[in-house]
Short mmCIF file of C-alpha atoms in Angstrom, two decimals:
data_model
loop_
_atom_site.label_atom_id
_atom_site.label_comp_id
_atom_site.label_asym_id
_atom_site.label_seq_id
_atom_site.Cartn_x
_atom_site.Cartn_y
_atom_site.Cartn_z
CA UNK A 1 -31.61 9.44 16.62
CA UNK A 2 -30.55 9.85 13.00
CA UNK A 3 -31.49 13.03 11.17
CA UNK A 4 -34.38 13.00 8.70
CA UNK A 5 -31.91 13.33 5.84
CA UNK A 6 -29.90 10.36 7.04
CA UNK A 7 -33.06 8.26 7.41
CA UNK A 8 -34.09 9.18 3.88
CA UNK A 9 -30.66 8.35 2.53
CA UNK A 10 -30.66 4.96 4.26
CA UNK A 11 -34.09 4.18 2.81
CA UNK A 12 -32.92 5.00 -0.69
CA UNK A 13 -29.82 2.86 -0.25
CA UNK A 14 -31.83 -0.06 1.15
CA UNK A 15 -34.44 0.15 -1.60
CA UNK A 16 -31.78 0.27 -4.29
CA UNK A 17 -30.00 -2.76 -2.88
CA UNK A 18 -33.19 -4.74 -2.25
CA UNK A 19 -34.66 -4.20 -5.69
CA UNK A 20 -31.29 -4.20 -7.43
CA UNK A 21 -31.43 -0.78 -9.03
CA UNK A 22 -28.55 1.72 -9.09
CA UNK A 23 -28.71 4.00 -6.07
CA UNK A 24 -28.16 7.08 -8.23
CA UNK A 25 -31.39 6.36 -10.10
CA UNK A 26 -33.48 6.90 -6.98
CA UNK A 27 -34.53 10.35 -5.79
CA UNK A 28 -36.38 11.34 -2.61
CA UNK A 29 -39.51 12.47 -4.43
CA UNK A 30 -39.74 9.50 -6.80
CA UNK A 31 -42.92 7.46 -6.89
CA UNK A 32 -41.34 4.26 -5.61
CA UNK A 33 -44.04 2.06 -7.14
CA UNK A 34 -43.13 3.41 -10.56
CA UNK A 35 -39.40 3.89 -10.14
CA UNK A 36 -38.86 0.47 -8.63
CA UNK A 37 -41.62 -1.15 -10.70
CA UNK A 38 -43.12 -2.82 -7.65
CA UNK A 39 -46.61 -3.85 -6.56
CA UNK A 40 -48.17 -3.71 -3.12
CA UNK A 41 -46.78 -7.07 -1.99
CA UNK A 42 -43.28 -5.95 -2.91
CA UNK A 43 -43.93 -2.68 -1.10
CA UNK A 44 -44.77 -4.70 2.01
CA UNK A 45 -41.55 -6.62 1.49
CA UNK A 46 -39.71 -3.29 1.46
CA UNK A 47 -41.59 -2.23 4.59
CA UNK A 48 -40.37 -5.38 6.35
CA UNK A 49 -36.80 -4.59 5.34
CA UNK A 50 -37.15 -1.04 6.63
CA UNK A 51 -38.75 -2.13 9.91
CA UNK A 52 -35.94 -4.62 10.50
CA UNK A 53 -33.27 -2.07 9.58
CA UNK A 54 -34.61 0.79 11.70
CA UNK A 55 -36.03 -1.48 14.42
CA UNK A 56 -39.42 0.18 14.28
CA UNK A 57 -42.95 -1.03 13.74
CA UNK A 58 -44.83 0.92 11.09
CA UNK A 59 -48.48 -0.10 10.63
CA UNK A 60 -49.02 -0.60 6.93
CA UNK A 61 -52.23 1.42 6.93
CA UNK A 62 -50.01 4.46 7.48
CA UNK A 63 -48.58 3.77 4.04
CA UNK A 64 -51.94 4.06 2.32
CA UNK A 65 -51.46 6.70 -0.31
CA UNK A 66 -47.74 7.06 0.38
CA UNK A 67 -45.81 6.71 -2.85
CA UNK A 68 -42.62 8.73 -2.47
CA UNK A 69 -39.48 8.02 -0.45
CA UNK A 70 -39.51 11.34 1.35
CA UNK A 71 -42.96 10.84 2.85
CA UNK A 72 -42.07 7.26 3.71
CA UNK A 73 -38.96 8.49 5.50
CA UNK A 74 -41.08 10.94 7.49
CA UNK A 75 -43.37 8.12 8.62
CA UNK A 76 -40.38 6.15 9.85
CA UNK A 77 -38.60 9.13 11.38
CA UNK A 78 -41.40 9.82 13.86
CA UNK A 79 -41.09 6.26 15.21
CA UNK A 80 -37.33 6.28 15.76
CA UNK B 1 -43.88 -47.62 4.85
CA UNK B 2 -45.35 -44.16 4.34
CA UNK B 3 -43.88 -43.67 0.89
CA UNK B 4 -47.42 -43.64 -0.53
CA UNK B 5 -48.01 -40.16 0.87
CA UNK B 6 -45.39 -38.70 -1.48
CA UNK B 7 -46.78 -36.97 -4.56
CA UNK B 8 -46.30 -33.96 -6.78
CA UNK B 9 -49.43 -31.99 -7.53
CA UNK B 10 -50.18 -28.77 -9.36
CA UNK B 11 -50.40 -26.73 -6.17
CA UNK B 12 -48.21 -28.64 -3.75
CA UNK B 13 -45.84 -31.56 -3.33
CA UNK B 14 -45.50 -34.03 -0.51
CA UNK B 15 -42.40 -35.97 0.42
CA UNK B 16 -41.84 -38.49 3.16
CA UNK B 17 -38.46 -39.49 4.49
CA UNK B 18 -37.36 -41.04 7.75
CA UNK B 19 -40.45 -40.08 9.73
CA UNK B 20 -40.61 -36.52 8.40
CA UNK B 21 -43.36 -35.39 6.03
CA UNK B 22 -42.73 -32.22 4.04
CA UNK B 23 -45.56 -30.40 2.31
CA UNK B 24 -44.25 -27.81 -0.17
CA UNK B 25 -46.65 -25.24 -1.61
CA UNK B 26 -45.90 -24.11 -5.16
CA UNK B 27 -48.93 -22.61 -6.84
CA UNK B 28 -48.38 -19.30 -8.61
CA UNK B 29 -48.66 -16.45 -7.97
CA UNK B 30 -48.46 -16.86 -4.19
CA UNK B 31 -50.06 -20.17 -3.19
CA UNK B 32 -53.59 -18.78 -3.11
CA UNK B 33 -55.96 -21.45 -1.83
CA UNK B 34 -58.70 -22.18 -4.36
CA UNK B 35 -60.44 -25.34 -5.46
CA UNK B 36 -57.29 -27.00 -6.87
CA UNK B 37 -55.31 -26.39 -3.68
CA UNK B 38 -58.26 -27.54 -1.60
CA UNK B 39 -58.53 -30.82 -3.50
CA UNK B 40 -54.84 -31.48 -3.05
CA UNK B 41 -54.99 -30.55 0.63
CA UNK B 42 -57.92 -32.95 1.06
CA UNK B 43 -55.97 -35.71 -0.60
CA UNK B 44 -53.01 -34.91 1.67
CA UNK B 45 -55.14 -34.92 4.82
CA UNK B 46 -56.64 -38.30 3.86
CA UNK B 47 -53.13 -39.67 3.48
CA UNK B 48 -52.18 -38.15 6.81
CA UNK B 49 -54.99 -40.07 8.47
CA UNK B 50 -53.99 -43.39 6.97
CA UNK B 51 -50.25 -43.47 7.55
CA UNK B 52 -48.98 -47.03 7.85
CA UNK B 53 -46.26 -45.96 10.28
CA UNK B 54 -46.21 -42.98 12.64
CA UNK B 55 -44.41 -39.89 11.40
CA UNK B 56 -42.76 -37.70 14.03
CA UNK B 57 -43.11 -34.40 12.21
CA UNK B 58 -44.77 -32.52 9.39
CA UNK B 59 -43.18 -29.41 7.92
CA UNK B 60 -45.26 -27.14 5.70
CA UNK B 61 -43.39 -24.58 3.62
CA UNK B 62 -43.48 -22.73 0.31
CA UNK B 63 -41.20 -23.11 -2.68
CA UNK B 64 -42.22 -19.70 -4.00
CA UNK B 65 -40.19 -16.54 -3.48
CA UNK B 66 -43.23 -14.34 -2.76
CA UNK B 67 -43.92 -16.08 0.50
CA UNK B 68 -45.74 -18.82 2.34
CA UNK B 69 -49.29 -18.19 1.14
CA UNK B 70 -51.37 -15.10 0.29
CA UNK B 71 -54.59 -16.73 1.53
CA UNK B 72 -57.79 -17.70 -0.22
CA UNK B 73 -57.99 -17.37 -3.98
CA UNK B 74 -60.16 -14.26 -4.03
CA UNK B 75 -60.34 -14.15 -7.81
CA UNK B 76 -61.77 -17.65 -7.97
CA UNK B 77 -64.11 -16.87 -5.09
CA UNK B 78 -65.38 -13.75 -6.83
CA UNK B 79 -65.71 -15.29 -10.28
CA UNK B 80 -67.48 -18.40 -9.05
CA UNK B 81 -69.83 -16.62 -6.68
CA UNK B 82 -70.50 -13.90 -9.25
CA UNK B 83 -71.56 -16.50 -11.81
CA UNK B 84 -74.06 -18.12 -9.43
CA UNK B 85 -77.40 -17.05 -8.06
CA UNK B 86 -77.16 -15.83 -4.47
CA UNK B 87 -78.34 -19.03 -2.75
CA UNK B 88 -76.02 -21.21 -4.82
CA UNK B 89 -73.08 -18.93 -4.07
CA UNK B 90 -73.79 -19.05 -0.34
CA UNK B 91 -74.02 -22.83 -0.45
CA UNK B 92 -70.78 -23.04 -2.43
CA UNK B 93 -68.95 -20.85 0.07
CA UNK B 94 -70.20 -22.88 3.03
CA UNK B 95 -69.18 -26.10 1.31
CA UNK B 96 -65.70 -24.74 0.60
CA UNK B 97 -65.29 -23.56 4.19
CA UNK B 98 -66.46 -26.85 5.67
CA UNK B 99 -64.02 -28.72 3.46
CA UNK B 100 -61.04 -26.51 4.29
CA UNK B 101 -61.95 -26.67 7.99
CA UNK B 102 -61.91 -30.47 7.85
CA UNK B 103 -58.43 -30.36 6.33
CA UNK B 104 -57.08 -27.83 8.82
CA UNK B 105 -58.64 -29.70 11.74
CA UNK B 106 -56.78 -32.83 10.60
CA UNK B 107 -53.51 -30.92 10.42
CA UNK B 108 -54.25 -29.23 13.77
CA UNK B 109 -54.82 -32.56 15.53
CA UNK B 110 -52.33 -34.62 13.51
CA UNK B 111 -50.55 -37.24 15.66
CA UNK B 112 -47.15 -35.69 15.05
CA UNK B 113 -45.56 -32.30 15.64
CA UNK B 114 -46.41 -29.92 12.85
CA UNK B 115 -44.23 -26.98 11.85
CA UNK B 116 -45.01 -24.11 9.49
CA UNK B 117 -41.76 -22.79 8.03
CA UNK B 118 -42.76 -19.41 6.68
CA UNK B 119 -41.29 -16.50 4.77
CA UNK B 120 -42.69 -13.50 2.96
CA UNK B 121 -46.42 -13.11 2.58
CA UNK B 122 -48.36 -15.11 5.17
CA UNK B 123 -51.79 -13.57 4.85
CA UNK B 124 -55.36 -14.60 5.54
CA UNK B 125 -55.80 -18.29 4.75
CA UNK B 126 -52.03 -18.69 4.62
CA UNK B 127 -51.76 -17.34 8.15
CA UNK B 128 -54.59 -19.69 9.14
CA UNK B 129 -52.76 -22.67 7.67
CA UNK B 130 -49.70 -21.72 9.73
CA UNK B 131 -51.85 -21.31 12.85
CA UNK B 132 -53.11 -24.88 12.48
CA UNK B 133 -49.52 -26.04 13.00
CA UNK B 134 -47.91 -26.59 16.39
CA UNK B 135 -44.90 -24.36 15.73
CA UNK B 136 -44.25 -21.46 13.40
CA UNK B 137 -40.66 -20.86 12.36
CA UNK B 138 -40.28 -17.66 10.37
CA UNK B 139 -37.51 -15.98 8.50
CA UNK B 140 -37.05 -12.21 8.70
CA UNK B 141 -38.96 -11.56 5.50
CA UNK B 142 -42.21 -13.03 6.84
CA UNK B 143 -45.23 -10.78 7.14
CA UNK B 144 -48.52 -11.80 8.71
CA UNK B 145 -52.00 -10.31 8.36
CA UNK B 146 -55.70 -10.92 8.53
CA UNK B 147 -56.91 -8.43 5.88
CA UNK B 148 -60.42 -9.91 5.63
CA UNK B 149 -62.21 -6.98 7.26
CA UNK B 150 -61.28 -4.90 4.22
CA UNK B 151 -63.63 -7.14 2.26
CA UNK B 152 -66.37 -7.01 4.85
CA UNK B 153 -65.53 -10.50 6.11
CA UNK B 154 -63.80 -12.23 8.97
CA UNK B 155 -61.11 -14.87 8.50
CA UNK B 156 -62.90 -18.04 7.41
CA UNK B 157 -60.32 -20.82 7.64
CA UNK B 158 -60.29 -21.02 11.44
CA UNK B 159 -58.13 -17.98 12.07
CA UNK B 160 -59.90 -16.34 14.98
CA UNK B 161 -60.44 -19.42 17.18
CA UNK B 162 -56.87 -20.56 16.61
CA UNK B 163 -55.42 -17.10 17.17
CA UNK B 164 -57.47 -16.83 20.39
CA UNK B 165 -56.11 -20.19 21.46
CA UNK B 166 -52.54 -19.03 21.03
CA UNK B 167 -52.41 -15.37 22.10
CA UNK B 168 -54.20 -12.76 24.19
CA UNK B 169 -57.52 -11.31 23.12
CA UNK B 170 -56.24 -7.73 23.03
CA UNK B 171 -53.67 -8.69 20.42
CA UNK B 172 -56.28 -10.65 18.47
CA UNK B 173 -58.50 -7.56 18.38
CA UNK B 174 -55.62 -5.38 17.19
CA UNK B 175 -54.67 -7.73 14.36
CA UNK B 176 -58.22 -8.48 13.32
CA UNK B 177 -59.86 -5.09 13.63
CA UNK B 178 -57.04 -3.07 12.05
CA UNK B 179 -56.26 -5.69 9.40
CA UNK B 180 -52.66 -4.52 9.57
CA UNK B 181 -49.74 -6.68 8.66
CA UNK B 182 -46.85 -7.24 11.02
CA UNK B 183 -43.35 -8.63 10.75
CA UNK B 184 -41.55 -11.58 12.29
CA UNK B 185 -40.16 -9.60 15.20
CA UNK B 186 -43.66 -8.56 16.24
CA UNK B 187 -44.93 -12.10 15.66
CA UNK B 188 -42.32 -13.45 18.03
CA UNK B 189 -43.00 -10.72 20.61
CA UNK B 190 -46.67 -11.68 20.79
CA UNK B 191 -45.88 -15.36 21.05
CA UNK B 192 -46.89 -16.59 17.61
CA UNK B 193 -43.50 -17.45 16.23
CA UNK B 194 -41.20 -19.80 18.08
CA UNK B 195 -38.02 -19.17 16.10
CA UNK B 196 -36.83 -16.27 13.95
CA UNK B 197 -34.13 -17.05 11.43
CA UNK B 198 -32.27 -15.25 8.66
CA UNK B 199 -33.80 -14.85 5.23
CA UNK B 200 -34.15 -18.20 3.47
CA UNK B 201 -33.35 -20.29 6.55
CA UNK B 202 -36.82 -21.22 7.84
CA UNK B 203 -36.96 -24.63 6.18
CA UNK B 204 -33.49 -25.56 7.40
CA UNK B 205 -34.41 -24.55 10.95
CA UNK B 206 -37.67 -26.50 10.70
CA UNK B 207 -35.81 -29.62 9.57
CA UNK B 208 -33.35 -29.23 12.46
CA UNK B 209 -36.28 -28.94 14.87
CA UNK B 210 -37.94 -31.99 13.31
CA UNK B 211 -34.71 -33.95 13.78
CA UNK B 212 -34.74 -33.04 17.46
CA UNK B 213 -38.36 -34.17 17.80
CA UNK B 214 -37.46 -37.56 16.36
CA UNK B 215 -35.41 -38.28 19.49
CA UNK B 216 -38.50 -38.31 21.73
CA UNK B 217 -40.98 -41.09 22.30
CA UNK B 218 -43.66 -40.65 19.68
CA UNK B 219 -46.66 -41.55 21.84
CA UNK B 220 -45.52 -39.20 24.62
CA UNK B 221 -45.24 -36.35 22.12
CA UNK B 222 -48.72 -37.08 20.74
CA UNK B 223 -50.21 -37.26 24.24
CA UNK B 224 -48.56 -33.98 25.24
CA UNK B 225 -49.86 -32.29 22.10
CA UNK B 226 -53.41 -33.51 22.70
CA UNK B 227 -53.22 -32.22 26.27
CA UNK B 228 -51.90 -28.73 25.49
CA UNK B 229 -53.46 -28.00 22.11
CA UNK B 230 -57.19 -28.74 22.05
CA UNK B 231 -58.91 -28.04 18.74
CA UNK B 232 -61.65 -25.40 19.33
CA UNK B 233 -64.28 -27.26 17.28
CA UNK B 234 -67.34 -25.34 18.50
CA UNK B 235 -65.82 -21.93 17.80
CA UNK B 236 -64.63 -23.13 14.42
CA UNK B 237 -68.19 -24.12 13.49
CA UNK B 238 -69.44 -20.76 14.71
CA UNK B 239 -66.86 -19.00 12.58
CA UNK B 240 -68.24 -20.68 9.44
CA UNK B 241 -71.75 -19.49 10.32
CA UNK B 242 -70.60 -15.91 10.90
CA UNK B 243 -68.55 -15.89 7.72
CA UNK B 244 -71.49 -17.16 5.67
CA UNK B 245 -73.84 -14.58 7.19
CA UNK B 246 -71.41 -11.80 6.29
CA UNK B 247 -70.73 -13.22 2.84
CA UNK B 248 -74.36 -12.84 1.83
CA UNK B 249 -74.18 -9.03 2.16
CA UNK B 250 -73.79 -6.90 -0.98
CA UNK B 251 -70.82 -5.09 0.57
CA UNK B 252 -68.77 -8.26 0.33
CA UNK B 253 -69.39 -8.72 -3.37
CA UNK B 254 -68.49 -5.08 -3.87
CA UNK B 255 -65.30 -5.53 -1.85
CA UNK B 256 -64.31 -8.66 -3.78
CA UNK B 257 -65.02 -6.97 -7.08
CA UNK B 258 -62.91 -3.99 -6.11
CA UNK B 259 -60.01 -6.25 -5.11
CA UNK B 260 -60.20 -8.48 -8.18
CA UNK B 261 -60.61 -5.70 -10.67
CA UNK B 262 -58.14 -3.34 -9.05
CA UNK B 263 -55.33 -2.03 -11.18
CA UNK B 264 -54.09 -0.13 -8.15
CA UNK B 265 -50.54 -0.98 -7.17
CA UNK B 266 -51.63 -1.10 -3.55
CA UNK B 267 -54.52 -3.60 -3.20
CA UNK B 268 -52.77 -5.43 -0.37
CA UNK B 269 -52.26 -2.27 1.66
CA UNK B 270 -55.16 -1.87 4.08
#
């Protein structure tokens, strides 16, 4: 199982690539809706990418209120 | 010839070639089904019922990047029902549902193999449109959901009877009662999706499948479909009644208003 830090780093890398923003512009505690400029449908698109990458299933209701990469990583980490 | 079925509308386009009909959805922002889409779907279903020559397959897909279809046009539903007195709104909703059910029943029972080639958002009415088809081919970006309970409703375009027809009741309860969305891998695990393909490849895979279907005797394929895929007409009628009963409650108008007027970045997250 990857470490929590590695999971977080992979999420940041995936998000940067998917939404075509420089990786260095993303930080763990960023509000990803604001930093990436995305809406809820795009957030679900990111969730699909993350589920496919980590081979986990994360019910989207667990993302209610989640806005930063670090918390998102924690939600994924407990399902790895 | 079936060339007469081909057309380009505001919400969708239809093309016919060599026994294959392709229905492409292209109404911004994400193929929401409102009155314009319904009219074009009705026109399409009438054409489907009066084909001069048999077609072996129908492929339904979306030209939009966001996905296959985000479901019913909730903004139109709210604005129209909000502008009407309660009885008129209820009548309007029932009329809309009966019309969309007629269309989806025609697609469901169409004398050809029907394939939904989906990607991205496949929610609510969009999911129900896919469920009316015989096969669902999905790329890895596809995401399915019945979020209607968030609005105090149930799916109204035939979703529950068709989902019950295709998969186990425990899974139906999970998807319906939680309103959660799920990805293509899960959809294939539960038996909804027949093929999973790479991003952007669903239409190509659907065309390849349609080409395979063309090799079989048409009447045999139609007979097999009628035998294994009965349309659950009684449950579909019951669904309309339940939906209309629920729609009359104040909680639904409040839920629609909240969705339509939301400036929240997360209205699609349950």
